[in-house]
Every structure is written in C-alpha cells, then in structure tokens.
C-alpha cells in the first residue's frame, strides 16, 4: 500500500509540473521573455527527469556509485549539447 501512495504522489507531482510547463507557454511568456520561458521549462523538465530517474529507474534504492555514473553521463550530455549549440551559433 505504501508503494501505491508513493507512486500516486509521484504521478501527481509529474502531472502538476507538466501543467506548469503548459501554463508557461499559455500565459505568453514565450512572446515577452523567451529566455525566461526557456529557463523555466528547462528547470521543470530537469526536475521531472530527476524524479523519473530516481523512482521509476530505481536510482533511489541503488548504491550511490550508480547514481554518480548516471550523473557523469548527464554532465557529458550537457557538455556535448553546449558544444554543439556553440558551434551552431
């Protein structure tokens, strides 16, 4: 029963964050302040990714070394994305 409550809470949290992402687009932040809207949507997406990786991929219950390996892969992804976007600009 405890797992059902946990996963229901996670579902509700993910739903609320997704709704906030849509709200950022709907209230017109994209037209007035593109960088603010992009930053907010990026932060919301990062929070959702951490929650999904932590609970649905069971990183919460894994040894910390596995979490660090996942974090290292994410940092590598960010470095490649920044390098690619820098070369495009």
Coordinates of C-alpha atoms in Angstrom, one line a residue:
X1 CA 0.0 0.0 0.0
X2 CA 2.9 2.4 0.7
X3 CA 4.2 1.9 -2.8
X4 CA 0.8 2.8 -4.3
X5 CA 0.7 6.0 -2.3
X6 CA 4.3 6.8 -3.3
X7 CA 3.7 6.2 -7.0
X8 CA 0.4 8.1 -6.9
X9 CA 2.2 11.1 -5.3
X10 CA 4.9 10.9 -8.0
X11 CA 2.3 10.8 -10.7
X12 CA 0.5 13.9 -9.2
X13 CA 3.8 15.7 -8.9
X14 CA 4.7 15.0 -12.5
X15 CA 1.3 16.0 -13.7
X16 CA 1.5 19.3 -11.8
X17 CA 4.9 20.1 -13.2
X18 CA 3.7 19.2 -16.8
X19 CA 0.7 21.5 -16.2
X20 CA 3.1 24.3 -15.1
X21 CA 5.1 23.8 -18.3
X22 CA 2.0 24.2 -20.4
X23 CA 1.0 27.3 -18.3
X24 CA 4.3 28.9 -19.1
X25 CA 3.6 28.6 -22.8
X26 CA -0.1 29.6 -22.5
X27 CA 0.4 32.8 -20.4
X28 CA 2.5 34.3 -23.2
X29 CA 6.0 34.2 -21.6
X30 CA 7.4 32.9 -24.9
X31 CA 6.5 36.2 -26.6
X32 CA 7.5 38.6 -23.9
X33 CA 10.6 36.9 -22.4
X34 CA 11.8 34.0 -24.4
X35 CA 14.8 33.3 -22.2
X36 CA 12.8 33.3 -19.0
X37 CA 10.3 30.9 -20.5
X38 CA 13.1 28.7 -21.9
X39 CA 14.7 28.7 -18.5
X40 CA 11.5 27.8 -16.6
X41 CA 10.6 25.0 -19.0
X42 CA 14.2 23.6 -18.8
X43 CA 14.1 23.6 -15.0
X44 CA 10.7 21.9 -14.9
X45 CA 12.0 19.3 -17.4
X46 CA 15.1 18.7 -15.3
X47 CA 13.0 18.2 -12.1
X48 CA 10.8 15.7 -13.9
X49 CA 13.8 13.8 -15.3
X50 CA 15.3 13.6 -11.8
X51 CA 12.1 12.3 -10.3
X52 CA 11.6 9.7 -13.1
X53 CA 15.2 8.5 -12.9
X54 CA 15.1 8.4 -9.1
X55 CA 11.9 6.5 -8.6
X56 CA 11.0 4.7 -11.9
X57 CA 14.5 3.7 -12.7
X58 CA 15.1 2.8 -9.0
X59 CA 18.1 5.0 -8.5
X60 CA 16.9 6.0 -5.1
X61 CA 17.5 2.4 -3.9
X62 CA 20.7 1.8 -5.8
X63 CA 24.2 2.4 -4.4
X64 CA 25.4 6.0 -4.7
X65 CA 28.1 4.9 -7.2
X66 CA 25.4 4.0 -9.8
X67 CA 23.8 7.4 -9.3
X68 CA 27.2 9.1 -9.8
X69 CA 27.7 7.1 -13.1
X70 CA 24.3 8.4 -14.3
X71 CA 25.2 11.9 -13.2
X72 CA 28.5 11.7 -15.1
X73 CA 26.6 10.6 -18.3
X74 CA 24.3 13.6 -17.8
X75 CA 27.2 16.0 -17.4
X76 CA 28.7 14.6 -20.6
X77 CA 25.4 15.1 -22.4
X78 CA 25.2 18.7 -21.3
X79 CA 28.8 19.3 -22.4
X80 CA 28.1 17.9 -25.8
X81 CA 24.9 19.9 -26.1
X82 CA 26.6 23.1 -25.2
X83 CA 29.4 22.4 -27.6
X84 CA 27.0 21.7 -30.4
X85 CA 24.9 24.7 -29.8
X86 CA 28.0 26.9 -29.5
X87 CA 29.2 25.6 -32.9
X88 CA 25.8 26.4 -34.5
X89 CA 25.8 30.0 -33.3

